[in-house]
Structure formats: structure tokens, C-alpha cells
Amino acid sequence: MEFKTLLAISLGAILANNFIFSQFLGICPFMGVSKKIDTATGMGAAVTFVMGLASAFTWLANKFLLTPFHLEYMQTVTFILVIAALVQFVEMFLQKSMPSLYTALGIYLPLITTNCAVLGVALLNIQNNYNFIESVIYGITGGLGFLLAIVLFASIRERLAFADSPKAFEGFPIALITAGLMALGFMGFSGLRVF
Amino acid sequence: MNIVYAVLVLGILGAVFGLVLAVASKVFEVKTDPRLPEIIEALPGANCGGCGFAGCSDCASNILAGKAPVNACPVGGANSATKIAAIMGVESKETERMVAQVRCNGGTNAKKRYEYRGVKDCTAALKVGAGPLECAYGCLGFGSCVAACKFDAMHIGDNGTAEVDRDKCTNCMACAAACPRHLIISMPAASSVVVPCANKDKGVAAKAVCDVSCIACRLCEKNCPNGAITVVDNCAQIDYSKCTSCGICVTKCPRKLIVDLSGKVVANKPQ
């Protein structure tokens, strides 16, 4: 039944409990880096990558550092420390060892060191009592949900740029309204039942 | 006792991460040429793409690799070229400041075939029955060039055609690439006499579609003391290597089409 649980977690993270549209985490890169599909894809890929890694490392930190010392109340501060250090390390590692991946993701990595979606996935993993595999899957699919949301949003915004919207709604206001409408659309997925 | 654990765990964790990052920054150090950030600093940083590379840092790495000249950046002009030349240790050639110029002054003077009320973009307007203008060469005035300009130098003027703010223009020519009618040329900022028309039709046809069109009468060509102005394809064109901005053509043009942007020479009233 392991596989079914993982599938349920994945579909939940991508659609029903989408990080942006139903949990409202990671809104700042969602609004900030969604003017063009190219950059939105890069940002989404970088978030997916970091969320997967962060889930793994924070789960380990919680299991082997915080739980033995009964320090669960320090999850937030510890996770921020772990994620920030991890992203810094990964950035340096990529620049040296995988320059092609670095040129694709590099400029986005520093932007998401303390992203709330990344911290959110780490805390939710613990809250939901996920094991290691489930945590990593939840992190990666949560990132994919973010990627889906930001790419959809960017493709709408590219067209919005040409729309003749009322003066008061030009730019960010109309983008926020669009995001709200998309969130309404994604609410439809909450009726989704897996098994 | 609990607080001691908390302080210890977090303190040790922080120290370990600090050490790991410090070591990693040495182990994974990527050697970059120290001149690269200096060149990026000397460039304007607008990422306009006027040089033909993908942004300023790409231009800088190409200058560093010797694939682009030190004056590759049209925007920074002589100022940044001199700085980069100093960094690269080569002499910079003086570059003359150039600005963009729109070859149309039609707008409200040009006849319209229909009123266009679609997406405000020249390429989009052209798709609807080849555009709302009778003139097949004129500026549509929907501001594709204005949107392309990164320096706020392009505006739609009172008469409905695009105008260049010469003080702000950096000659990056992003507007020229955005103009579907290819109306925007680059000319020396020192020259002020321009022929704002690009109509290649013969006199009668050109006159029928616009009040300020060039009818290829060749009066300017005959009267120019320097031989700088010639009629090519039924439209007057100025060779700025010869033009002295004397303004004789401005006074001679029967259509009052040729203008002196500096305002020193004003066209006579038409006879």
C-alpha cells in the first residue's frame, strides 16, 4: 500500500493542497518572478529542487537532532538554519561541478533560501508524521505543484500585459485578481478522492 | 537543563554549517577573471540587448574573451568604452553619439482607412487589413517602440507618431527591432535636420495619403550645397557624413516635410 500512499501524497501536493493556491505559501516568488514563462519555469524548477532537498535534510535533522533532545519546539529556527546553509552549499557545489545546471537555476537559488514554501514543506512533513520517503516525495511534488502554478500564472500574465485593463487595475492589482481566480479554480480539486 | 541542550544543539549546528560552508567556498571555488565584475560595473546594466548579447554580463564576458570590441555597448557609448578600455588595457576609439530617429511625421496628417480599436500594438494593428493607415509605410502610433524602450526615450507625440527624446536615447535600437514598419533609423546626435517620411510611392500617390509625405520633387537634392540629400526610391534621404545641418533643404521643401529639430531653421510658409 506504500505506492498508493505516495500517489495520494503526490496528487494532494500538486493539485488539491497546492502550495500556492490552497496553502498560500511561496507567494512572493509567485508574484515576483512570473512575468515571463522562461523565468517562471526556472524558478519553479529551482523551488522543486530545493524543496526536495530541504525535505530530506530537515527530516533527518528533526529525527536525529531535535527528537532525541526533546527540542521539537525549535523546529522553525533549526529548519531555517539547515535550509539556508544547504542552499548556500548546493549553490557553490553546482557552480563548480555542474555549470550547466548552475546557469539554469543559479540566479534563483539565493532567492529561495528562506522561502516560506520551502520552510512550510519542512514543517508540514513533521506535522503530518511522514516518514523519510514520504517527506521527500511530498517535498518534490509540492515543488512540482508550485512549478505548475507559476507557469500557468506566467502564461496568463504574458497575455495580461496586452490587455486593456482599467487604469486602477493595471499591473499588480489585476495579477492579484487573476491569482485569486486561479485559486478558486484550484479549489475544484479539493473534491478529488484518491482511493 | 533543557535550555542548555537547546543552546548547544543550535550553536553546534550553526558552527558546523559555518565551517562546512567556509571549507566549501575554498574547495568549490570557481576562478573568475577579476576584470569581469569591473567590466560589468562599467556597463550601464540595463540588460537591453542593444549589443546583441543576452544582457550586460554576457556582453562583459564576450568583451573579456575578445569576441566583442571594448565599445560593444551602444548605450554606454564613449563613457563606458573608455572605462572598459582602461580595464582591458587597450585604446578606445572615439565613438560619435548616435540617436534613434523615426522616419514618419504622419499621424494626424495621414489619412485613415478605418478606426482601429484592438490590442495597442503595432504588429497586431497591422494584422487587421494591413493597418488603419492609407499610407503603407507610415508610423501607426500604437507604441510598440515605446514598449520596447528601456530608457523612457520613446513616446507617442501629440500628432500620433512616435517621437524620440534625444537626451534620453542611448541608440540601443530596441525600438527599431520592435517597429513592424522598420521606420526607425540611427543618426548622429550632432545633426538635427531630418526627413520624417519613408513613403516610397510616386508623388501623386504619396500626396493622396498624407499631408506631410515626400513627393520626390528633388528640390532638396538640387539645393543642397553639400550633396548630402538624395532621393532614393521616391523618398529623400540624408547622408549624415556630408550633412552640415545648414537647413537649406528645410526652407526649400514645398511640403514643409523636412524639419530642423534644433528649431534654428523654420520652414517658409508654402506658396
Short mmCIF file of C-alpha atoms in Angstrom, two decimals, chain A residues 65 69 71 73-74 77-78 81-82 85 88-89 92-93 95-97 162, chain B residues 2 5-6 9-10 13-14 17 20-21 24-25 27-30 119 121:
data_model
loop_
_atom_site.label_atom_id
_atom_site.label_comp_id
_atom_site.label_asym_id
_atom_site.label_seq_id
_atom_site.Cartn_x
_atom_site.Cartn_y
_atom_site.Cartn_z
CA LEU A 65 18.87 16.06 16.44
CA PHE A 69 16.89 16.09 22.89
CA LEU A 71 13.69 20.14 21.24
CA TYR A 73 9.74 23.48 19.74
CA MET A 74 12.90 24.67 17.96
CA VAL A 77 14.66 28.15 13.77
CA THR A 78 16.61 24.93 13.17
CA LEU A 81 19.36 27.35 9.59
CA VAL A 82 19.50 23.98 7.84
CA ALA A 85 23.13 26.53 4.82
CA GLN A 88 24.32 28.04 0.02
CA PHE A 89 26.25 24.79 -0.15
CA MET A 92 28.61 26.52 -4.53
CA PHE A 93 28.61 22.83 -5.41
CA GLN A 95 28.77 26.27 -9.74
CA LYS A 96 31.85 24.09 -9.54
CA SER A 97 30.58 20.67 -10.59
CA PHE A 162 -1.55 43.33 -23.65
CA ASN B 2 16.64 21.91 28.64
CA TYR B 5 20.61 21.45 25.22
CA ALA B 6 18.79 23.97 23.05
CA VAL B 9 22.35 21.90 19.63
CA LEU B 10 21.69 25.11 17.76
CA LEU B 13 24.68 23.12 14.30
CA GLY B 14 25.41 26.70 13.35
CA PHE B 17 27.35 24.68 8.97
CA VAL B 20 31.27 23.39 6.13
CA LEU B 21 30.40 26.48 4.11
CA ALA B 24 33.17 24.51 0.64
CA SER B 25 33.84 28.05 -0.51
CA VAL B 27 37.02 23.63 -2.23
CA PHE B 28 34.40 24.66 -4.76
CA GLU B 29 35.95 27.99 -5.62
CA VAL B 30 35.43 28.90 -9.25
CA VAL B 119 -4.77 45.50 -28.78
CA ASP B 121 0.43 47.07 -30.50
#
